[in-house]
mmCIF file of C-alpha atoms in Angstrom:
data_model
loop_
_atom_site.group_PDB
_atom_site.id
_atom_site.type_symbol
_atom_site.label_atom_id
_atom_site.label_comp_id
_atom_site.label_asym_id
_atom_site.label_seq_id
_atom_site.Cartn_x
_atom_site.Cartn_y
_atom_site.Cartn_z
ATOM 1 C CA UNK A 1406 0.000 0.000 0.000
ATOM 2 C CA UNK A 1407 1.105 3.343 -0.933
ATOM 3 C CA UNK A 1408 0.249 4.883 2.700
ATOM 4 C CA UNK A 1409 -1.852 8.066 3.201
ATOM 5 C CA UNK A 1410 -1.584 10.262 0.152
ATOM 6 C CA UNK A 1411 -1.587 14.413 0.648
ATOM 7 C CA UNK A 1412 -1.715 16.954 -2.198
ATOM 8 C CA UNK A 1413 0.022 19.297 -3.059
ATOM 9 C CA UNK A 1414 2.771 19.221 -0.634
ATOM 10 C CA UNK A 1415 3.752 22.828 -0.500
ATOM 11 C CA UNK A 1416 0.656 25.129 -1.169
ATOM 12 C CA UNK A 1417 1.411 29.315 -1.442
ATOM 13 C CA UNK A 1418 -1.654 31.567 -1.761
ATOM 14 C CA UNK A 1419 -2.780 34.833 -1.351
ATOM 15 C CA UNK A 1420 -4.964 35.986 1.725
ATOM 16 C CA UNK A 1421 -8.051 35.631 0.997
ATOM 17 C CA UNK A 1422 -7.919 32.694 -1.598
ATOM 18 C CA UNK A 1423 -9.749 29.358 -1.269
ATOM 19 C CA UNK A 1424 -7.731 26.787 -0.732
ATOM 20 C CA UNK A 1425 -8.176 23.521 -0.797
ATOM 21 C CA UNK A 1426 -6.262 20.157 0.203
ATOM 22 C CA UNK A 1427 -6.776 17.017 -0.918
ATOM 23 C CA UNK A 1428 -6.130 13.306 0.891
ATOM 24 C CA UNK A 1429 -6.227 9.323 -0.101
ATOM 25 C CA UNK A 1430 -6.534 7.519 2.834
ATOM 26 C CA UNK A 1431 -5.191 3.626 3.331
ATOM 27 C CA UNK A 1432 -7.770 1.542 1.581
ATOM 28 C CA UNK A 1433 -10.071 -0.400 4.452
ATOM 29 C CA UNK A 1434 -8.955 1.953 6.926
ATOM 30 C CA UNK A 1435 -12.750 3.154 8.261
ATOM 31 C CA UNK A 1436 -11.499 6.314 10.396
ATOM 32 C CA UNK A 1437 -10.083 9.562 8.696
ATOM 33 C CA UNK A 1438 -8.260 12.144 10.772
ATOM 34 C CA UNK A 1439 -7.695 16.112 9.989
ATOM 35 C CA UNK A 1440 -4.893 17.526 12.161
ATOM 36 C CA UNK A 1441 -2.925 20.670 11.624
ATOM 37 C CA UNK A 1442 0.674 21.736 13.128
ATOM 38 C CA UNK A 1443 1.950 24.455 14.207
ATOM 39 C CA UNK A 1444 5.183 26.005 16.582
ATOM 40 C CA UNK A 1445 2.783 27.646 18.979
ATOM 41 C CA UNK A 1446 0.068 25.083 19.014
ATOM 42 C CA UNK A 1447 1.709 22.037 18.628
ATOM 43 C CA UNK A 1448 -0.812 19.311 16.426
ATOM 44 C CA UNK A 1449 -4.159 20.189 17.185
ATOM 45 C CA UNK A 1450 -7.143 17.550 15.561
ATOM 46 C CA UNK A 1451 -9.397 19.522 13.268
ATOM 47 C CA UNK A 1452 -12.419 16.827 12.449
ATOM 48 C CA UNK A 1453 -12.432 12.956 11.911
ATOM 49 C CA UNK A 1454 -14.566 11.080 9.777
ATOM 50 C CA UNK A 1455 -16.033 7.247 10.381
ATOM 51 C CA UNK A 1456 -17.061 6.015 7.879
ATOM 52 C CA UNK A 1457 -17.211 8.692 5.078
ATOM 53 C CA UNK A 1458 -19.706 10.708 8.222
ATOM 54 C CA UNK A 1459 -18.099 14.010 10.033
ATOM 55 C CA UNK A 1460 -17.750 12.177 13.782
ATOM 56 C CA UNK A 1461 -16.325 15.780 15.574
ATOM 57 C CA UNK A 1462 -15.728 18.631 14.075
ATOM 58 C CA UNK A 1463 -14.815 20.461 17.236
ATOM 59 C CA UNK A 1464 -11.574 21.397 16.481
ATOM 60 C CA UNK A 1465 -12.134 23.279 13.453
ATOM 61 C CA UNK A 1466 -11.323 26.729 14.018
ATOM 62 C CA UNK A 1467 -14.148 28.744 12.357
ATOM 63 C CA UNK A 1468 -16.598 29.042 9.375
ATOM 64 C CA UNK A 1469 -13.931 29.417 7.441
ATOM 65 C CA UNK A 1470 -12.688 25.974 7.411
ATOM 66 C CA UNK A 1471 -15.067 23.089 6.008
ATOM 67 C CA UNK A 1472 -14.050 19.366 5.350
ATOM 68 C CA UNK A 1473 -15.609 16.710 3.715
ATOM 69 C CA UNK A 1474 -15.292 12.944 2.503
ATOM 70 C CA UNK A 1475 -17.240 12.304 -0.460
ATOM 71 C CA UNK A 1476 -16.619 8.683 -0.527
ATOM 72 C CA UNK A 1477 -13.898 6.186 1.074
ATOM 73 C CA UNK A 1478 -10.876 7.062 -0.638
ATOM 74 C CA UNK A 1479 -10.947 10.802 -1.229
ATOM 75 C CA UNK A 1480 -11.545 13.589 1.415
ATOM 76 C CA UNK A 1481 -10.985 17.253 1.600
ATOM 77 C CA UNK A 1482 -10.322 20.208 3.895
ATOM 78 C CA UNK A 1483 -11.309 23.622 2.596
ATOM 79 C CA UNK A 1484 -10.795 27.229 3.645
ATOM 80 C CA UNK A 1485 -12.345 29.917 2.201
ATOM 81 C CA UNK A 1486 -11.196 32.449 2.734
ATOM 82 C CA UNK A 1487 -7.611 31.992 3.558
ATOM 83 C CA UNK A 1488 -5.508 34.273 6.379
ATOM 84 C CA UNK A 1489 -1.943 34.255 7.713
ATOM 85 C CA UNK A 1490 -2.894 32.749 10.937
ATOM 86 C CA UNK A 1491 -3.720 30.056 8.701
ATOM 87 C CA UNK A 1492 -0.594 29.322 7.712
ATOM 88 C CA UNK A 1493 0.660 25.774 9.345
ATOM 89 C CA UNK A 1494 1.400 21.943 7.949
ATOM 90 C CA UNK A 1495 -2.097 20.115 7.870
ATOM 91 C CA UNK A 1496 -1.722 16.513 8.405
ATOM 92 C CA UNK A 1497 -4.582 13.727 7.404
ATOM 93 C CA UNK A 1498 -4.345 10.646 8.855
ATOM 94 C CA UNK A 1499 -5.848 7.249 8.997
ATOM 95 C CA UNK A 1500 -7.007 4.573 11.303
ATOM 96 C CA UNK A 1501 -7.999 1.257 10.983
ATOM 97 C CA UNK A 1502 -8.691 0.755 14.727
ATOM 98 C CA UNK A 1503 -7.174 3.021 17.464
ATOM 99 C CA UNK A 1504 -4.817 -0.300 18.486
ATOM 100 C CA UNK A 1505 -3.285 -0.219 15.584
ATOM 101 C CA UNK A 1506 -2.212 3.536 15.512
ATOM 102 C CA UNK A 1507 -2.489 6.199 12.931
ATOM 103 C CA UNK A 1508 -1.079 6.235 9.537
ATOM 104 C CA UNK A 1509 -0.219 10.133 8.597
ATOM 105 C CA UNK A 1510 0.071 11.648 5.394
ATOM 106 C CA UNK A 1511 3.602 13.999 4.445
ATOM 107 C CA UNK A 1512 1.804 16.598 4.965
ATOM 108 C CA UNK A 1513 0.690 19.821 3.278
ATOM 109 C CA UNK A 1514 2.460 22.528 4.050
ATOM 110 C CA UNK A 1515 0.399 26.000 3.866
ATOM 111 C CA UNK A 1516 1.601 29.860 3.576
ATOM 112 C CA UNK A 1517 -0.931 32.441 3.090
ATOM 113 C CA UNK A 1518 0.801 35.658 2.050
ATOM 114 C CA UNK B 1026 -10.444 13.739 29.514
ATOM 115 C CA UNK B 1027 -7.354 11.977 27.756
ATOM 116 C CA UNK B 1028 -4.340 13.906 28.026
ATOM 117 C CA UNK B 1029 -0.635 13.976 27.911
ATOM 118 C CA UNK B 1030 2.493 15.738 29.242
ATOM 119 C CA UNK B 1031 5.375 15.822 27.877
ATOM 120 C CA UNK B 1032 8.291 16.909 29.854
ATOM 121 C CA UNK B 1033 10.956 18.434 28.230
ATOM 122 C CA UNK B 1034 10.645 20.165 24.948
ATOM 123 C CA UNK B 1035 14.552 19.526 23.893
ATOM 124 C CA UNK B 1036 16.297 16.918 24.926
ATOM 125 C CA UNK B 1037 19.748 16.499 24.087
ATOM 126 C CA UNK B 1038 22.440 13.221 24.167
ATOM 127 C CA UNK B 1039 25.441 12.656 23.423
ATOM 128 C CA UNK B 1040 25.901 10.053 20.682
ATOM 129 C CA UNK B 1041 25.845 6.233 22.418
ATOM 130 C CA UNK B 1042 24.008 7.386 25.751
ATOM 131 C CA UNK B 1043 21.166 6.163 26.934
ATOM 132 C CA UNK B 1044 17.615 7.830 25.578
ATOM 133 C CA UNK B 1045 15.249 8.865 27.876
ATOM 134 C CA UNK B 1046 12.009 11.083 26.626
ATOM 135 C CA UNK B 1047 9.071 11.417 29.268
ATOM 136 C CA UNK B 1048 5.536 11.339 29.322
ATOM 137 C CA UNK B 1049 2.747 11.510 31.547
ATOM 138 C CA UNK B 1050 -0.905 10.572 30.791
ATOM 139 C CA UNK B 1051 -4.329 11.168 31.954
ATOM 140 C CA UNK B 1052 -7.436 9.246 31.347
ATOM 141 C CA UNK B 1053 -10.434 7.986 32.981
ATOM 142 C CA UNK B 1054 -10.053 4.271 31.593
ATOM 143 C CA UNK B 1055 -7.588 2.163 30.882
ATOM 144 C CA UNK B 1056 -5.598 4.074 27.799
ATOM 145 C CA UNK B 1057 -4.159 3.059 24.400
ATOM 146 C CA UNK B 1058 -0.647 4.555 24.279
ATOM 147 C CA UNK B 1059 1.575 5.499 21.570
ATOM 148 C CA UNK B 1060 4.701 7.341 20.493
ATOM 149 C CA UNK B 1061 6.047 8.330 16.874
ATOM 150 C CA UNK B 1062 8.278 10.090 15.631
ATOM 151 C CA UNK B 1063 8.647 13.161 13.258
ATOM 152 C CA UNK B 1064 11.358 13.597 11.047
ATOM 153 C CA UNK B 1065 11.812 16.914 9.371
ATOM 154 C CA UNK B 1066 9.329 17.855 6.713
ATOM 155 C CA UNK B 1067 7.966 14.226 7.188
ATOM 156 C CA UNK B 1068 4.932 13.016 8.585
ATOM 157 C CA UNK B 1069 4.297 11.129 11.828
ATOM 158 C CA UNK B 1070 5.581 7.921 12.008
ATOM 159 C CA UNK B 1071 4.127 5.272 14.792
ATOM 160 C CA UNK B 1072 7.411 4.252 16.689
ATOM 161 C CA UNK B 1073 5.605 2.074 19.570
ATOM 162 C CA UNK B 1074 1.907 1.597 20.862
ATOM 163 C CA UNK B 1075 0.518 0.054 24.404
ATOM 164 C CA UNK B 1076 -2.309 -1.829 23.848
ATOM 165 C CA UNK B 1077 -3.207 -3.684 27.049
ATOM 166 C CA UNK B 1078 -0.942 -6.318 27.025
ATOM 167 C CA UNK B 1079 2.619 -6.569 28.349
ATOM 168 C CA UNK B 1080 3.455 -3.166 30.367
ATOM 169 C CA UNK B 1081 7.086 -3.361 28.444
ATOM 170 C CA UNK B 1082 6.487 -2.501 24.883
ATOM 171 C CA UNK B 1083 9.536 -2.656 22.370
ATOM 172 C CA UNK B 1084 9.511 -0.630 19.312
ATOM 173 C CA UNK B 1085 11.011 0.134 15.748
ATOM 174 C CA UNK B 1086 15.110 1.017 16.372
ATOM 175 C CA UNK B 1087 15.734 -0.364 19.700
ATOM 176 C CA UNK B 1088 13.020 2.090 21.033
ATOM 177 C CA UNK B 1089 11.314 0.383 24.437
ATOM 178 C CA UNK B 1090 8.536 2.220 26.961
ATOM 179 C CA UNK B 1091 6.934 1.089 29.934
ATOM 180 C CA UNK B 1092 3.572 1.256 30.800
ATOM 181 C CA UNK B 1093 3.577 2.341 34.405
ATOM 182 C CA UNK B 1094 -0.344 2.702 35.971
ATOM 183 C CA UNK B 1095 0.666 3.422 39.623
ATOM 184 C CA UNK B 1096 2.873 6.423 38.061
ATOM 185 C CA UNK B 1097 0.256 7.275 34.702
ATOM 186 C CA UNK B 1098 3.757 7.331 32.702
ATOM 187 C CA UNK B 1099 4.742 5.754 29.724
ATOM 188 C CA UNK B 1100 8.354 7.289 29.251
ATOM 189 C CA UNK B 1101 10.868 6.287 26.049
ATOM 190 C CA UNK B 1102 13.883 5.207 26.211
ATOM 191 C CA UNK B 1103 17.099 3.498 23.951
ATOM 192 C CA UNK B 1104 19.647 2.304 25.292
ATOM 193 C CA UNK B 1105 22.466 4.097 22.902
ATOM 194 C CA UNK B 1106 21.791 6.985 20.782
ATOM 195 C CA UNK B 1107 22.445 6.989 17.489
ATOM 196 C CA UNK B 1108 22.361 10.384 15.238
ATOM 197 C CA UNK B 1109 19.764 9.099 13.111
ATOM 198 C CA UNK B 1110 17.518 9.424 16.398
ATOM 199 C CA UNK B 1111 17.505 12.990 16.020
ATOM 200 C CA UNK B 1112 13.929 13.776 15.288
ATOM 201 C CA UNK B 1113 10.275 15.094 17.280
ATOM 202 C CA UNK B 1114 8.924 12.864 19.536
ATOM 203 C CA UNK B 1115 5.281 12.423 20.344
ATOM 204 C CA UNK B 1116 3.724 10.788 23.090
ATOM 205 C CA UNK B 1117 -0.433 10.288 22.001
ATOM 206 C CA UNK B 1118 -2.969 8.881 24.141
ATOM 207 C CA UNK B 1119 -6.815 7.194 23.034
ATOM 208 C CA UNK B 1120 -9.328 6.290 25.259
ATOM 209 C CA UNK B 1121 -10.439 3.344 22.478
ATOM 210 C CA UNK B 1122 -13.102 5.830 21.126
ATOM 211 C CA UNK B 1123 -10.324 6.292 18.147
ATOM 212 C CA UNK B 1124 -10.031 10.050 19.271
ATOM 213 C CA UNK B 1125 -6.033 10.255 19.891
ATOM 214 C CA UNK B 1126 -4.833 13.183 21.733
ATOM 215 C CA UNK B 1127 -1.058 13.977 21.176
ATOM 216 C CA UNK B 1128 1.362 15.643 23.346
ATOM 217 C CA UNK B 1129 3.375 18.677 22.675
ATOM 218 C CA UNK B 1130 6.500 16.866 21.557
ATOM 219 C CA UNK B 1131 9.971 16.778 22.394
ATOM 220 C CA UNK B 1132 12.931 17.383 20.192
ATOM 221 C CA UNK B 1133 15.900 15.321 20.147
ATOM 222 C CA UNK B 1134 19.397 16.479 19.299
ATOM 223 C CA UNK B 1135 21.578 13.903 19.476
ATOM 224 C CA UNK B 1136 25.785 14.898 20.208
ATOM 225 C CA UNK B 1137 28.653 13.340 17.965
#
């Protein structure tokens, strides 16, 4: 298996801008993780999925920031519109049960200008 | 609440000395434990987990931790360094709901 897939690694926008980042989870693995990185804040969890279904979403930050997980193998995480405080490496990760551990993407690593 | 502390947000060792990165937990029933590692611009790897079973658990690179209840710790260690252990480490904790909460991490530099 080719692990948990990110894209793009590096992403550079302008304030304001939508941006949008893309992960392939392990296939079979039910449980899909959002987490996001940063010096001050360490890796906070955004939202995790069962099951293609939004399980918490407490951790995203505001409005601004959506995620979804149209089907199995393909989820997103949106924001719209971007800031500098936004900047940070997101992380998706996935779980095929919480004995096993997580399997984490490379990464995306965001700069809004 | 699931929680963890780790103490020590740089840790530095001399190449071939012992490893020792800690971490204290809190949780309100019996806890899955883990630790990975970070290398730079990489993402989280899962270096060791405690499941339940034995309290020693023995990892990828010589990495070891011990579950200790009576103390809520589940600390790293290796017995020799080696430079390629120069990374972030994370202690995470679950409560089996899938939920894992990670610590703050702690960097190692590792001395030639």
């Amino acid at each position: 298996d080719a692990g948990v897939i990110q894209s793009p690694r590096h992403e550079v926008t302008e304030m304001g801008q939508e941006v949008t980042l893309r992960c392939k989870p392990i296939s079979g693995h039910d449980y899909l993780f959002w987490y996001r990185q940063t010096m001050m804040r360490g890796l906070e969890l955004l939202i995790y999925f069962n099951n293609n279904v939004p399980i918490d979403d407490s951790g995203m930050p505001e409005d601004r920031f959506s995620a979804k997980m149209p089907n199995a193998s393909f989820s997103t995480l949106k924001i719209q519109p971007s800031e500098p405080r936004d900047s940070a490496v997101y992380f998706c990760a996935s779980i095929l049960s919480t004995e096993k551990g997580a399997f984490f993407g490379q990464g995306t690593r965001l700069t809004v200008v | 609440a699931q929680s963890v502390t780790q103490l020590g947000s740089h840790v530095s060792v001399s190449e071939g000395a012992l490893v020792l990165l800690r971490c204290n937990y809190s949780s309100s029933v019996p806890p899955y434990l883990f630790w990975y590692v970070q290398y730079p611009n990489q993402g989280l790897q899962l270096l060791l987990k405690y499941t339940s079973a034995a309290t020693l658990v023995k990892g990828i690179n010589d990495f070891e931790a011990e579950f200790k209840k009576s103390e809520t710790s589940f600390h790293l260690t290796k017995p020799s360094a080696h430079m390629s252990d120069a990374a972030e480490y994370f202690c995470a904790v679950s409560e089996g709901y899938q939920k894992v909460t990670f610590g703050t991490g702690t960097k190692l530099q590792v001395i030639p």
